Short mmCIF file of C-alpha atoms and ligand atoms in Angstrom, two decimals:
data_model
loop_
_atom_site.label_atom_id
_atom_site.label_comp_id
_atom_site.label_asym_id
_atom_site.label_seq_id
_atom_site.Cartn_x
_atom_site.Cartn_y
_atom_site.Cartn_z
CA UNK V 1 109.66 100.16 99.10
CA UNK V 2 109.17 97.55 101.81
CA UNK V 3 111.57 94.61 102.00
CA UNK V 4 110.94 91.52 99.90
CA UNK V 5 112.22 88.00 100.37
CA UNK V 6 112.44 84.94 98.16
CA UNK V 7 112.94 81.31 99.14
CA UNK V 8 113.72 78.37 96.85
CA UNK V 9 112.26 75.15 98.17
CA UNK V 10 111.35 71.50 97.70
CA UNK V 11 108.82 69.63 99.83
CA UNK V 12 108.71 68.56 103.45
CA UNK V 13 112.15 69.72 104.68
CA UNK V 14 111.99 72.99 102.80
CA UNK V 15 108.42 73.77 103.84
CA UNK V 16 109.56 73.96 107.48
CA UNK V 17 111.83 76.92 106.73
CA UNK V 18 109.21 78.57 104.51
CA UNK V 19 106.73 78.20 107.38
CA UNK V 20 109.18 79.90 109.78
CA UNK V 21 109.73 82.76 107.34
CA UNK V 22 106.01 83.09 106.70
CA UNK V 23 105.32 83.38 110.43
CA UNK V 24 107.76 86.28 110.98
CA UNK V 25 107.75 88.29 107.75
CA UNK V 26 105.12 90.93 106.94
CA UNK V 27 102.18 89.62 104.87
CA UNK V 28 102.83 89.52 101.11
CA UNK V 29 106.59 90.11 101.45
CA UNK V 30 107.60 86.48 100.77
CA UNK V 31 107.79 84.59 97.47
CA UNK V 32 108.37 80.82 97.51
CA UNK V 33 109.69 79.28 94.29
CA UNK V 34 108.94 75.59 94.35
CA UNK V 35 110.41 72.49 92.69
CA UNK V 36 108.11 70.88 90.13
CA UNK V 37 110.57 68.21 88.93
CA UNK V 38 108.71 65.73 91.18
CA UNK V 39 105.39 66.49 89.46
CA UNK V 40 103.82 63.64 87.55
CA UNK V 41 100.53 62.30 86.25
CA UNK V 42 99.00 59.45 88.20
CA UNK V 43 95.91 57.88 86.66
CA UNK V 44 95.67 61.02 84.56
CA UNK V 45 95.72 63.37 87.54
CA UNK V 46 98.46 66.00 87.72
CA UNK V 47 100.17 65.70 91.12
CA UNK V 48 102.51 68.46 92.37
CA UNK V 49 103.93 66.98 95.60
CA UNK V 50 106.19 69.82 96.69
CA UNK V 51 103.73 72.63 95.93
CA UNK V 52 100.93 70.78 97.69
CA UNK V 53 103.14 70.07 100.72
CA UNK V 54 103.79 73.80 100.96
CA UNK V 55 100.08 74.65 100.61
CA UNK V 56 99.19 72.16 103.36
CA UNK V 57 102.02 73.28 105.66
CA UNK V 58 101.40 77.01 105.43
CA UNK V 59 97.62 76.69 105.75
CA UNK V 60 97.94 74.48 108.85
CA UNK V 61 96.54 71.48 106.99
CA UNK V 62 99.62 69.22 106.94
CA UNK V 63 99.45 65.75 108.44
CA UNK V 64 101.76 65.78 111.48
CA UNK V 65 101.48 62.05 112.05
CA UNK V 66 102.32 60.87 108.55
CA UNK V 67 104.81 63.68 107.89
CA UNK V 68 103.27 64.16 104.42
CA UNK V 69 99.81 64.79 102.98
CA UNK V 70 96.94 66.53 104.69
CA UNK V 71 95.52 66.29 108.18
CA UNK V 72 92.36 64.29 108.88
CA UNK V 73 92.80 62.46 105.59
CA UNK V 74 90.57 59.50 104.68
CA UNK V 75 91.40 56.79 102.16
CA UNK V 76 88.12 55.59 100.64
CA UNK V 77 89.30 56.28 97.10
CA UNK V 78 92.48 54.23 97.60
CA UNK V 79 90.52 51.34 99.12
CA UNK V 80 88.11 51.33 96.17
CA UNK V 81 90.97 51.64 93.69
CA UNK V 82 92.87 48.74 95.27
CA UNK V 83 89.76 46.54 95.33
CA UNK V 84 89.50 47.03 91.58
CA UNK V 85 93.10 45.98 91.02
CA UNK V 86 94.50 49.51 90.64
CA UNK V 87 98.12 50.27 91.48
CA UNK V 88 98.40 51.43 95.07
CA UNK V 89 102.06 52.35 95.43
CA UNK V 90 101.23 56.07 95.42
CA UNK V 91 98.65 57.10 98.00
CA UNK V 92 96.05 59.67 97.02
CA UNK V 93 93.91 60.68 100.00
CA UNK V 94 90.27 61.67 99.53
CA UNK V 95 90.92 65.31 100.45
CA UNK V 96 94.21 65.47 98.56
CA UNK V 97 92.36 64.37 95.42
CA UNK V 98 90.49 67.68 95.34
CA UNK V 99 93.71 69.55 94.50
CA UNK V 100 94.62 67.14 91.70
CA UNK V 101 91.13 67.11 90.19
CA UNK V 102 90.84 70.91 90.24
CA UNK V 103 94.38 71.28 88.87
CA UNK V 104 93.65 68.81 86.08
CA UNK V 105 90.43 70.57 85.16
CA UNK V 106 92.06 74.00 85.10
CA UNK V 107 95.08 72.79 83.11
CA UNK V 108 92.76 71.17 80.56
CA UNK V 109 90.95 74.46 80.11
CA UNK V 110 94.23 76.24 79.40
CA UNK V 111 95.14 77.76 82.77
CA UNK V 112 98.80 77.78 83.76
CA UNK V 113 100.10 76.02 86.87
CA UNK V 114 101.19 79.46 88.14
CA UNK V 115 97.66 80.82 88.05
CA UNK V 116 96.15 77.61 89.46
CA UNK V 117 98.50 77.67 92.46
CA UNK V 118 97.79 81.37 93.00
CA UNK V 119 94.08 80.59 93.17
CA UNK V 120 94.62 77.69 95.62
CA UNK V 121 96.75 79.96 97.83
CA UNK V 122 94.13 82.70 97.69
CA UNK V 123 91.32 80.26 98.52
CA UNK V 124 93.22 79.33 101.69
CA UNK V 125 94.02 82.99 102.50
CA UNK V 126 97.78 82.57 102.25
CA UNK V 127 99.53 85.93 102.34
CA UNK V 128 102.56 85.01 100.24
CA UNK V 129 103.29 84.30 96.59
CA UNK V 130 103.81 80.63 95.76
CA UNK V 131 105.32 80.13 92.31
CA UNK V 132 106.09 76.85 90.54
CA UNK V 133 109.63 77.04 89.17
CA UNK V 134 108.16 76.74 85.66
CA UNK V 135 104.88 76.25 83.82
CA UNK V 136 106.71 73.98 81.38
CA UNK V 137 107.06 70.23 81.80
CA UNK V 138 110.24 69.32 83.68
CA UNK V 139 110.59 65.76 84.97
CA UNK V 140 113.23 64.40 87.32
CA UNK V 141 114.63 60.99 86.40
CA UNK V 142 117.07 59.01 88.45
CA UNK V 143 119.58 56.66 86.85
CA UNK V 144 120.13 53.75 89.22
CA UNK V 145 121.61 50.27 89.37
CA UNK V 146 118.06 49.11 88.47
CA UNK V 147 117.94 51.37 85.41
CA UNK V 148 116.42 54.78 84.72
CA UNK V 149 113.46 55.51 87.01
CA UNK V 150 110.92 58.37 86.99
CA UNK V 151 111.35 60.24 90.29
CA UNK V 152 108.21 59.00 92.09
CA UNK V 153 108.93 55.36 91.15
CA UNK V 154 112.36 55.77 92.77
CA UNK V 155 111.25 57.89 95.74
CA UNK V 156 107.90 56.38 96.71
CA UNK V 157 107.57 52.95 95.09
CA UNK V 158 111.20 51.87 95.54
CA UNK V 159 111.72 53.96 98.73
CA UNK V 160 115.06 55.26 97.41
CA UNK V 161 116.54 51.76 97.73
CA UNK V 162 118.20 51.51 94.28
CA UNK V 163 121.76 52.83 94.19
CA UNK V 164 121.74 56.23 92.56
CA UNK V 165 124.17 56.85 89.71
CA UNK V 166 123.01 60.23 88.41
CA UNK V 167 120.01 62.55 88.25
CA UNK V 168 118.57 64.27 85.19
CA UNK V 169 115.87 66.89 84.71
CA UNK V 170 114.16 66.28 81.39
CA UNK V 171 112.94 69.49 79.80
CA UNK V 172 114.79 71.83 82.18
CA UNK V 173 117.29 73.19 79.68
CA UNK V 174 114.48 74.45 77.42
CA UNK V 175 112.11 75.44 80.24
CA UNK V 176 111.22 79.05 80.95
CA UNK V 177 111.08 80.14 84.56
CA UNK V 178 107.46 80.78 85.57
CA UNK V 179 106.30 84.42 85.40
CA UNK V 180 107.61 86.31 88.42
CA UNK V 181 110.41 83.86 89.31
CA UNK V 182 113.37 85.75 87.87
CA UNK V 183 111.94 89.09 88.99
CA UNK V 184 111.53 87.79 92.56
CA UNK V 185 115.15 86.62 92.70
CA UNK V 186 116.46 89.84 91.15
CA UNK V 187 114.47 92.30 93.26
CA UNK V 188 114.47 90.64 96.69
CA UNK V 189 116.41 91.94 99.66
CA UNK V 190 117.48 88.38 100.42
CA UNK V 191 117.23 85.05 98.62
CA UNK V 192 117.14 81.92 100.77
CA UNK V 193 117.55 78.29 99.78
CA UNK V 194 115.60 75.96 102.06
CA UNK V 195 117.25 72.85 103.57
CA UNK V 196 115.76 70.70 100.82
CA UNK V 197 117.66 67.89 99.16
CA UNK V 198 120.24 69.76 97.01
CA UNK V 199 120.47 67.03 94.36
CA UNK V 200 116.76 66.12 94.07
CA UNK V 201 114.77 69.18 95.18
CA UNK V 202 116.97 72.25 94.57
CA UNK V 203 118.90 71.11 91.48
CA UNK V 204 115.74 71.01 89.29
CA UNK V 205 115.40 74.77 89.84
CA UNK V 206 119.11 75.31 89.13
CA UNK V 207 118.76 73.30 85.90
CA UNK V 208 116.51 76.00 84.43
CA UNK V 209 119.04 78.35 82.83
CA UNK V 210 117.28 81.63 83.66
CA UNK V 211 116.89 80.68 87.34
CA UNK V 212 120.58 79.84 87.71
CA UNK V 213 121.52 83.03 85.86
CA UNK V 214 119.30 85.09 88.17
CA UNK V 215 120.97 83.57 91.25
CA UNK V 216 124.35 84.52 89.83
CA UNK V 217 123.25 88.02 88.85
CA UNK V 218 121.05 89.07 91.77
CA UNK V 219 122.43 91.86 93.94
CA UNK V 220 120.71 90.21 96.92
CA UNK V 221 122.64 87.98 99.32
CA UNK V 222 121.88 84.29 98.70
CA UNK V 223 121.89 82.14 101.84
CA UNK V 224 121.18 78.40 102.02
CA UNK V 225 120.25 76.36 105.08
CA UNK V 226 122.12 73.07 105.12
CA UNK V 227 119.99 69.89 105.12
CA UNK V 228 122.67 68.20 107.23
CA UNK V 229 122.12 68.00 110.97
CA UNK V 230 124.73 66.28 113.11
CA UNK V 231 126.59 65.28 109.96
CA UNK V 232 123.69 63.46 108.32
CA UNK V 233 120.29 64.12 106.74
CA UNK V 234 117.28 64.59 109.02
CA UNK V 235 115.23 62.36 106.76
CA UNK V 236 115.05 61.23 103.18
CA UNK V 237 117.83 60.11 100.87
CA UNK V 238 120.20 63.12 100.98
CA UNK V 239 123.04 61.42 102.89
CA UNK V 240 122.60 58.05 101.14
CA UNK V 241 122.63 59.80 97.77
CA UNK V 242 125.77 61.80 98.62
CA UNK V 243 127.58 58.60 99.59
CA UNK V 244 126.43 56.86 96.39
CA UNK V 245 127.74 59.76 94.33
CA UNK V 246 131.11 59.37 96.08
CA UNK V 247 130.76 62.66 97.94
CA UNK V 248 131.76 63.39 101.53
CA UNK V 249 128.65 64.01 103.65
CA UNK V 250 129.72 67.47 104.76
CA UNK V 251 128.63 71.09 104.60
CA UNK V 252 131.71 71.70 102.52
CA UNK V 253 130.26 69.40 99.83
CA UNK V 254 126.91 71.22 100.00
CA UNK V 255 128.52 74.66 99.63
CA UNK V 256 130.76 73.46 96.81
CA UNK V 257 127.78 71.89 95.04
CA UNK V 258 125.89 75.18 95.10
CA UNK V 259 128.95 77.05 93.91
CA UNK V 260 129.78 80.69 93.41
CA UNK V 261 126.27 82.14 93.63
CA UNK V 262 126.00 81.05 97.26
CA UNK V 263 127.01 83.81 99.67
CA UNK V 264 126.65 81.90 102.93
CA UNK V 265 125.48 78.62 104.46
CA UNK V 266 123.59 78.29 107.73
CA UNK V 267 124.83 75.13 109.41
CA UNK V 268 123.81 73.08 112.44
CA UNK V 269 125.48 73.10 115.86
CA UNK V 270 129.13 72.10 115.67
CA UNK V 271 128.87 70.44 112.23
CA UNK V 272 131.79 70.93 109.81
CA UNK V 273 132.23 74.45 108.45
CA UNK V 274 132.36 74.84 104.67
CA UNK V 275 135.89 75.87 103.66
CA UNK V 276 134.94 78.08 100.75
CA UNK V 277 131.79 79.85 102.01
CA UNK V 278 130.79 82.20 104.80
CA UNK V 279 128.63 80.51 107.41
CA UNK V 280 126.79 80.89 110.69
CA UNK V 281 125.74 78.25 113.19
CA UNK V 282 122.52 77.58 115.02
CA UNK V 283 120.36 74.61 115.97
CA UNK V 284 118.72 74.01 112.57
CA UNK V 285 116.57 71.04 113.62
CA UNK V 286 112.96 72.16 113.20
CA UNK V 287 110.46 70.18 115.29
CA UNK V 288 108.18 72.95 116.50
CA UNK V 289 106.87 76.23 115.10
CA UNK V 290 109.31 78.04 117.43
CA UNK V 291 112.22 76.05 115.95
CA UNK V 292 111.12 77.07 112.45
CA UNK V 293 110.99 80.72 113.50
CA UNK V 294 114.48 80.52 115.08
CA UNK V 295 116.01 79.02 111.93
CA UNK V 296 114.21 81.58 109.74
CA UNK V 297 115.54 84.43 111.91
CA UNK V 298 119.07 83.02 111.81
CA UNK V 299 118.95 82.68 108.00
CA UNK V 300 117.67 86.26 107.60
CA UNK V 301 120.33 87.57 110.01
CA UNK V 302 123.05 85.76 108.05
CA UNK V 303 121.72 87.31 104.83
CA UNK V 304 121.69 90.75 106.43
CA UNK V 305 125.29 90.22 107.53
CA UNK V 306 126.26 89.34 103.96
CA UNK V 307 124.72 92.48 102.49
CA UNK V 308 126.20 94.80 105.12
P1 LIG L 1 111.34 66.24 100.19
O1 LIG L 1 110.65 66.89 99.02
O2 LIG L 1 110.45 65.56 101.15
O3 LIG L 1 112.59 65.50 99.83
O4 LIG L 1 111.79 67.40 101.03
P2 LIG L 1 112.97 68.35 100.82
O5 LIG L 1 113.80 67.98 99.66
O6 LIG L 1 112.42 69.72 100.95
O7 LIG L 1 113.81 68.07 102.12
C1 LIG L 1 114.56 66.93 102.40
C2 LIG L 1 115.75 67.42 103.19
O8 LIG L 1 115.30 68.25 104.25
C3 LIG L 1 116.57 66.32 103.83
O9 LIG L 1 117.87 66.35 103.29
C4 LIG L 1 116.60 66.68 105.31
O10 LIG L 1 117.87 66.53 105.88
C5 LIG L 1 116.18 68.11 105.33
N1 LIG L 1 115.47 68.44 106.54
C6 LIG L 1 114.29 67.93 106.95
N2 LIG L 1 113.96 68.46 108.15
C7 LIG L 1 114.96 69.32 108.49
C8 LIG L 1 115.20 70.16 109.62
O11 LIG L 1 114.42 70.23 110.57
N3 LIG L 1 116.36 70.89 109.62
C9 LIG L 1 117.26 70.85 108.59
N4 LIG L 1 118.37 71.59 108.66
N5 LIG L 1 117.06 70.05 107.50
C10 LIG L 1 115.92 69.31 107.48
#
């Protein structure tokens, strides 16, 4: 049987690694399992930020200027909404709306998120499997010095400014992994964890008991790419959050956080080496498509080294 690969990912940071893997692996050999803890309803529309980021990135539709959303986006809906007094803290572009409207319609008629995402990926001719971590409702909440906030209120509206005290994933304990998730982890030749925010984007997946158990049980090597570059996060709240939780901003902390199921960590340049985990070094900063390919190759080589 030909080799199969699985990657666990969040949004923007993680999508870069998935894009690198997608560019070098044979068609239909890659499964991406995506965080849905950030998903929420906005004006009744179901928004899946991390899944949609991946769809836009892999189909060449992502907005390079904004760093999120889709290319060539227009904002007539938001302008009309704002003129009517609607809340405008979360931007929904005119093109982006199509995904949320179609998703809402399909969910209302009884389709699962898994099958909806498969049809979006097929419509855009993507030759990989994109799976939500679950079809059940799991919602990330952040306890802060301003109180308990739903994830998007913290992340987008409050721009991660409140001091973070803890993170919780409502519904995760009782959630079932989406069809295909456990099988992908158990039967892959390598399982990769993208350089997504460990506490906000990877932990929701780990909070689903069958996903964590599969990572522990899989015979495949499990390799994570560290989100730290030059001792800090490339973007987003990872480093700020680690400091607020009283953690050292090091690869050692990342490896320890992931724990015993992690076989190795791919780290950047001459950043600190994790004490308790195997590691390899490369330049993990991904600006260009070539950078993404280099990091993907290094992660796969590290996994191969672990299984040898
Ligand atoms: P989010 O959904 O936008 O938060 O995206 P993710 O959670 O997937 O990724 C955020 C993390 O990605 C941050 O901690 C960044 O440090 C990391 N990240 C972003 N770009 C890069 C990159 O080019 N290289 C590495 N190693 N990490 C990156």
